XYZ file of C-alpha atoms in Angstrom:
300
model
C -39.286 -65.966 85.503
C -36.807 -65.687 88.340
C -34.471 -68.096 86.582
C -34.758 -66.103 83.369
C -34.062 -62.812 85.232
C -31.038 -64.360 86.941
C -29.697 -65.578 83.596
C -30.096 -62.126 82.063
C -28.387 -60.518 85.067
C -25.539 -63.005 84.889
C -25.122 -62.376 81.160
C -25.008 -58.613 81.772
C -22.436 -59.096 84.532
C -20.362 -61.337 82.306
C -20.495 -58.743 79.536
C -19.360 -55.994 81.878
C -16.554 -58.186 83.173
C -15.460 -58.929 79.626
C -15.088 -55.193 79.046
C -13.349 -54.512 82.349
C -10.824 -57.329 82.313
C -8.721 -55.949 79.414
C -8.656 -52.516 81.071
C -7.697 -54.026 84.424
C -5.075 -56.137 82.688
C -3.572 -53.075 81.007
C -3.390 -51.228 84.329
C -1.785 -54.195 86.060
C 0.677 -54.579 83.165
C 1.640 -50.903 83.422
C 2.093 -51.261 87.187
C 4.260 -54.348 86.827
C 6.278 -53.205 83.812
C 6.676 -49.643 85.069
C 7.100 -47.826 81.755
C 10.043 -45.456 81.740
C 9.262 -41.743 81.942
C 9.257 -39.986 78.582
C 10.830 -36.555 78.201
C 9.976 -34.468 75.134
C 12.093 -31.571 73.849
C 10.459 -29.291 71.281
C 11.946 -27.660 68.209
C 12.312 -24.266 66.572
C 9.342 -21.914 67.215
C 7.415 -24.656 69.048
C 6.124 -24.776 72.604
C 5.098 -27.529 74.992
C 1.462 -26.920 74.034
C 2.116 -28.356 70.569
C 2.734 -31.882 71.870
C -0.605 -32.778 73.435
C -1.392 -35.360 70.754
C 1.937 -37.108 71.279
C 1.301 -37.308 75.020
C -2.091 -38.882 74.321
C -0.576 -41.445 71.947
C 2.016 -42.430 74.536
C -0.493 -42.929 77.332
C -2.904 -44.838 75.144
C -0.200 -47.333 74.174
C 1.718 -47.274 77.472
C -0.851 -46.505 80.200
C 0.425 -44.619 83.188
C 3.582 -43.330 81.507
C 4.856 -40.087 82.997
C 5.269 -37.746 80.004
C 7.032 -34.409 80.490
C 7.210 -31.875 77.668
C 9.840 -29.403 78.790
C 8.447 -25.869 78.776
C 11.542 -23.814 77.982
C 12.773 -21.637 75.098
C 9.311 -21.524 73.528
C 8.506 -19.792 70.237
C 10.963 -16.947 69.661
C 13.027 -18.110 72.620
C 14.073 -21.115 70.532
C 16.353 -18.787 68.545
C 18.682 -18.440 71.511
C 22.136 -20.049 71.143
C 22.206 -23.818 71.211
C 24.644 -24.183 74.096
C 22.438 -21.912 76.209
C 19.461 -24.127 75.398
C 21.464 -27.260 76.189
C 22.246 -25.964 79.670
C 18.658 -24.856 80.271
C 17.051 -28.095 79.113
C 19.695 -30.138 80.942
C 18.861 -28.422 84.230
C 15.160 -29.223 83.726
C 15.700 -32.824 82.604
C 18.331 -33.960 85.088
C 16.013 -34.164 88.142
C 13.623 -36.360 86.144
C 16.510 -38.685 85.310
C 17.599 -38.834 88.951
C 14.112 -39.931 90.003
C 13.928 -42.673 87.348
C 15.876 -45.676 88.617
C 15.232 -47.642 85.411
C 16.082 -44.755 83.105
C 14.102 -42.478 80.805
C 13.232 -42.242 77.126
C 13.911 -39.058 75.196
C 11.881 -37.813 72.204
C 13.458 -34.756 70.625
C 11.840 -33.000 67.709
C 13.488 -30.911 64.988
C 16.008 -28.477 66.497
C 15.330 -30.225 69.803
C 17.085 -33.292 68.417
C 20.314 -31.312 68.294
C 19.706 -29.867 71.755
C 19.368 -33.416 73.056
C 22.610 -34.479 71.415
C 24.346 -31.677 73.274
C 22.823 -32.909 76.541
C 23.711 -36.558 75.930
C 27.264 -35.691 74.914
C 28.020 -33.534 77.934
C 26.137 -35.372 80.701
C 28.305 -38.196 82.001
C 25.687 -39.892 84.172
C 22.543 -39.657 82.062
C 20.290 -42.714 81.992
C 18.565 -42.330 78.624
C 17.435 -45.636 77.203
C 15.943 -44.663 73.835
C 16.957 -41.398 72.177
C 14.305 -40.820 69.523
C 15.332 -38.084 67.102
C 12.169 -36.946 65.339
C 12.945 -35.140 62.071
C 16.001 -33.333 63.426
C 18.794 -31.829 61.270
C 21.490 -34.031 62.777
C 23.996 -33.397 59.988
C 23.045 -29.753 59.601
C 20.626 -27.574 57.678
C 21.010 -25.907 54.291
C 18.744 -24.400 51.642
C 15.275 -22.931 51.308
C 12.605 -24.312 53.590
C 9.089 -23.400 54.656
C 10.462 -21.761 57.802
C 12.118 -19.002 55.773
C 8.690 -17.444 55.311
C 9.151 -15.833 58.716
C 12.599 -14.426 57.904
C 13.256 -11.155 56.067
C 14.321 -11.461 52.438
C 17.841 -10.391 53.379
C 18.242 -13.353 55.712
C 16.808 -15.802 53.194
C 19.269 -14.798 50.494
C 22.264 -14.073 52.729
C 21.927 -16.534 55.586
C 25.395 -17.921 55.203
C 26.819 -14.390 55.610
C 24.797 -13.939 58.791
C 25.701 -17.338 60.229
C 29.398 -17.206 59.521
C 30.034 -14.058 61.525
C 30.363 -13.540 65.256
C 26.777 -12.355 65.661
C 25.418 -15.320 63.721
C 26.540 -17.825 66.317
C 24.144 -16.170 68.767
C 21.207 -17.452 66.681
C 20.288 -21.106 67.126
C 19.837 -22.030 63.466
C 23.280 -20.615 62.676
C 24.764 -23.072 65.168
C 23.939 -25.884 62.740
C 23.781 -24.080 59.371
C 26.013 -26.201 57.132
C 26.648 -24.645 53.716
C 28.284 -27.317 51.514
C 29.639 -24.584 49.224
C 31.412 -22.867 52.118
C 32.654 -25.847 54.072
C 35.649 -23.969 55.403
C 33.419 -21.263 56.883
C 31.246 -23.887 58.552
C 34.237 -25.667 60.085
C 35.879 -22.454 61.245
C 32.763 -20.829 62.662
C 30.481 -23.568 63.944
C 30.731 -23.630 67.733
C 28.053 -26.271 68.075
C 27.372 -28.853 65.365
C 30.951 -29.111 64.124
C 32.013 -29.845 67.696
C 29.277 -32.418 68.274
C 30.225 -34.144 65.021
C 33.967 -33.863 65.789
C 34.449 -32.124 62.456
C 36.775 -29.628 64.088
C 39.273 -30.201 66.927
C 37.506 -30.883 70.195
C 39.501 -31.787 73.311
C 36.355 -33.311 74.816
C 35.550 -35.620 71.887
C 36.557 -38.873 73.648
C 34.532 -38.046 76.742
C 31.553 -36.859 74.702
C 31.557 -40.085 72.693
C 31.611 -42.157 75.864
C 28.711 -40.164 77.278
C 26.662 -40.385 74.080
C 27.110 -44.158 73.899
C 25.354 -44.557 77.247
C 22.103 -44.575 75.256
C 20.664 -48.014 74.508
C 18.876 -47.116 71.268
C 19.187 -44.311 68.721
C 16.063 -43.962 66.571
C 16.355 -41.598 63.599
C 13.029 -40.626 62.033
C 12.561 -38.563 58.873
C 11.041 -38.552 55.421
C 11.213 -37.141 51.889
C 8.135 -34.924 52.174
C 9.281 -33.090 55.311
C 9.656 -29.717 53.560
C 11.810 -28.124 56.277
C 14.808 -30.338 57.088
C 17.086 -29.879 54.080
C 18.202 -32.287 52.883
C 15.671 -34.502 54.636
C 18.365 -37.186 54.965
C 20.051 -34.950 57.539
C 17.506 -36.383 59.958
C 19.456 -39.644 59.518
C 22.944 -38.088 59.338
C 23.057 -37.868 55.547
C 24.077 -34.589 53.936
C 25.087 -32.790 50.734
C 28.526 -32.913 49.184
C 29.771 -29.770 47.409
C 27.664 -30.685 44.358
C 24.528 -30.913 46.514
C 24.395 -34.671 46.021
C 23.225 -36.386 49.186
C 25.794 -38.667 50.796
C 24.042 -41.161 53.069
C 25.105 -41.637 56.674
C 26.989 -44.890 56.040
C 29.345 -43.024 53.682
C 29.909 -39.984 55.868
C 33.266 -39.574 57.627
C 31.509 -39.136 60.965
C 30.142 -42.671 60.567
C 33.148 -44.331 58.937
C 35.524 -42.932 61.568
C 33.001 -43.534 64.364
C 33.889 -40.149 65.791
C 30.972 -39.986 68.241
C 29.581 -43.501 68.135
C 27.261 -44.031 65.156
C 29.210 -47.028 63.848
C 29.423 -48.499 67.335
C 25.646 -48.179 67.748
C 25.125 -49.862 64.357
C 27.455 -52.725 65.325
C 25.512 -53.163 68.566
C 22.243 -53.304 66.622
C 21.075 -50.169 68.399
C 20.865 -47.749 65.448
C 17.363 -47.673 63.968
C 16.273 -45.717 60.889
C 12.596 -45.056 60.251
C 11.856 -43.301 56.941
C 8.260 -42.265 56.452
C 6.866 -40.581 53.307
C 3.964 -38.170 53.123
C 4.588 -36.328 56.414
C 5.086 -32.558 56.543
C 7.573 -31.318 59.115
C 5.024 -29.832 61.515
C 2.953 -33.056 61.509
C 5.526 -35.585 62.765
C 4.591 -35.394 66.434
C 0.825 -35.411 65.852
C 0.620 -38.255 63.323
C -0.600 -41.428 65.016
C 0.589 -43.694 62.197
C 4.131 -42.381 62.580
C 3.896 -42.916 66.323
C 2.897 -46.561 65.991
C 5.367 -47.300 63.194
C 8.448 -45.470 64.467
C 8.154 -44.573 68.155
C 5.835 -46.821 70.174
C 8.014 -49.948 70.368
C 11.038 -48.011 71.643
C 9.288 -46.649 74.727
C 9.416 -49.822 76.815
């Protein structure tokens, strides 16, 4: 009987050990590898509270990762001018970078993807490893989207008039509104996106390109069922011509002329496109399948 009891006890102990060893191994791996901190920048009308699922996904796949969702310019505050947001987010992010000897990873969602480009272009000593642009209008925004439900009818039908005036540039979305039928107005009035894309004269373009190319990976995530980013290919630097035909990134002047580094990143093998169908815009950061397919591997 004693022998039988001892055998049962040993089997139970072995079973418990079998369950604990993988967990212990994961903790030791995290301690040895030291996953880079992840910084998350939200988009238009979002807040830090909307990214709890993403934080969970990150810590399940990379245990012990320090995830910071920057709590600035929430909700209506996200309509403030883009350069103001760049300076605010930069001030919050920079101390995290300084405390991360091995660098950080940056996940920037929707409008936040453009905020992050402003930070990366103007910060000469950033240490961002992976810049993950999650359904962000990198080449601009144009046309009807689900977000216009919150705007008055006047703005929906006359947005280009609003954006291409002095007052318009004080509204974030106008800083990247890119009307292909009024290209001259975009180039003459855009104080943000046209500068980032070097589509208008910018005395800082060489320095900004050098700063941007400090990143090790650029991951561009988007999909055809987004419903907000218009055209959805803007999330991967594609955009409309004047006939509203989408011109893919590889055929855009900004890529062909390598004005801020896209072609250089591609030549380095550091430009990654992840196109994912069936995802609505507000679901990108809470969809676990998207996380595993497009984000997880770039957080090492």
